[in-house]
Amino acid sequence: MKVGIDLLHFATADYYLGLDTFAAEKNLDVDKFYIGIGQERMSIAPPDEDVVTLAAKAAAPILEQINSNEITAVLFATETGVDQSKSAGVFLHGLLNLSKRCRVVEFKHACYAGAAALQMATCMIRANPKEKILVIAADIAKYDVNTSAEATQGCGAVAMLITESPRIIEIEPGSGYFTDDVMDFWRPNHRTTALVDGKYSTKVYLKSLKHAWEHFTQQTGKGFDDIDYFCYHIPFTKMADKAHQALIRKAGANVTPEAFKAQTLPSQRYNRIVGNSYSASLFVSFISLLDHLEENIENKRVSFFSYGSGCVAEFFTGMMQPGYQALLMTARHQTQIAQRTALTYAQYLAFYQQAEQPKENIVYESNNRGAYRLEGIESHKRIYQSTLHE
Ligand code: CAA
């Protein structure tokens, strides 16, 4: 039985901060960002945008194409959950008017949880092929102002419909994984911003890739030459370049500079202008690959490397399905990215600080232009608005 992604779509916020603006504000050479970390822009969520509204924007175009009553589970992966008890997915379930005959749960492990939710969904469908599962990976990457991590923020959500006989990509059974209890990036419950030991985190990322790859080859018998396209978790695109170089060395592969570019650039284009989106970032990279390749990659194999600090990593693969191109939502992705509004550094800081205000009771100014927004908080309860499902 084939199981995998039948439809997928991503959403990001309506605003961005250019790293040229950022560099000017901090009196730094912009090439540190454009070349050094390989980032140009980061999407910035206004205070009335959160992972629930981003997820709703990501999922809506999928729900337009199916009978949403058929969704049997929502698996919501996020590091930026909105409640310590209630799953962000239940807020989403309400906002999207999904069937009550549905299970909803939140998955967490830093940037890894999206891959965990996808793998869990494939197992549930193998156990019961009638299931149709909505997997969400959504995050707002936020670090302290005036730290070196500030330039690697961003946000986004990816929605994936996981089914039997998928029309976009079959997720192949067998993967390689690795866990190690380390403190490279973490966010204690009392904090809204992550703490990170930046240089150390890049080293643990590469070490985890080598271990997960080794396990993957043992588990599946597949090698570097069996894979046509490579997608990585992308906190910043230079990290994915370093990861691909490390994988090539580890696998003892021979890759020309032209082939290296072809294997990495298409899957980085959205991430370069959206920024980090933690659990969503690997799947933004996959969507970027599909939206930017000129050639048809039917029956080609794509690999996925997921890395979540702390740390858990997994390497797995999928086979592209015939006819997948007709299902891509490239124009929608490109339009929303192009329509974002540029912020000055002061405007970015105002959004950043408003989102930190005490939240027992608050009504948010309307900045989020999408069909779903966080209207405010009343007696500690989040109030969402939808202009679609009323
Ligand atoms: N022109 C060209 N390149 C320049 C330059 C210039 N003017 N100035 C600096 N550079 C280069 C540097 O040489 C360096 O290159 P290498 O990495 O190849 O050595 C690169 O730009 C970065 O510069 P710095 O070494 O000065 O690094 P920094 O202090 O700015 O920190 C960072 C960079 C560690 C990524 C920091 O932004 C950070 O902590 N980010 C958050 C953590 C993170 O994203 N970690 C990634 C792995 S963990 C993970 O993947 C999970 C997750 O999502 C968080």
Tab-separated table of C-alpha atoms in Angstrom, residues 18 25 54 58 73 106 115 124 175 178 198-199 205 219 222 265 278 280 291 306 339 353 363 372 374 389:
chain	number	residue	atom	x	y	z
A	18	GLY	CA	14.582	42.681	5.022
A	25	GLU	CA	20.066	49.195	11.755
A	54	LEU	CA	-1.081	30.535	10.067
A	58	ALA	CA	-2.180	26.874	5.162
A	73	ALA	CA	-7.349	13.351	12.624
A	106	GLU	CA	-0.241	18.477	19.380
A	115	ALA	CA	8.411	14.956	10.639
A	124	MET	CA	-2.180	5.388	11.256
A	175	SER	CA	14.084	5.754	8.051
A	178	PHE	CA	19.030	9.801	16.203
A	198	GLY	CA	24.247	29.048	18.118
A	199	LYS	CA	27.602	27.664	16.990
A	205	TYR	CA	22.857	19.475	13.558
A	219	GLN	CA	17.742	0.249	7.652
A	222	LYS	CA	19.714	2.861	0.016
A	265	LEU	CA	19.169	25.801	-4.687
A	278	TYR	CA	11.051	25.578	12.836
A	280	ALA	CA	7.511	23.745	9.031
A	291	ASP	CA	7.584	25.061	-7.097
A	306	SER	CA	14.528	16.718	9.903
A	339	GLN	CA	2.268	40.541	-1.370
A	353	GLN	CA	7.040	44.157	21.747
A	363	VAL	CA	-7.973	43.314	21.852
A	372	TYR	CA	-8.232	34.100	9.936
A	374	LEU	CA	-6.572	36.345	16.510
A	389	HIS	CA	-16.383	29.739	8.016
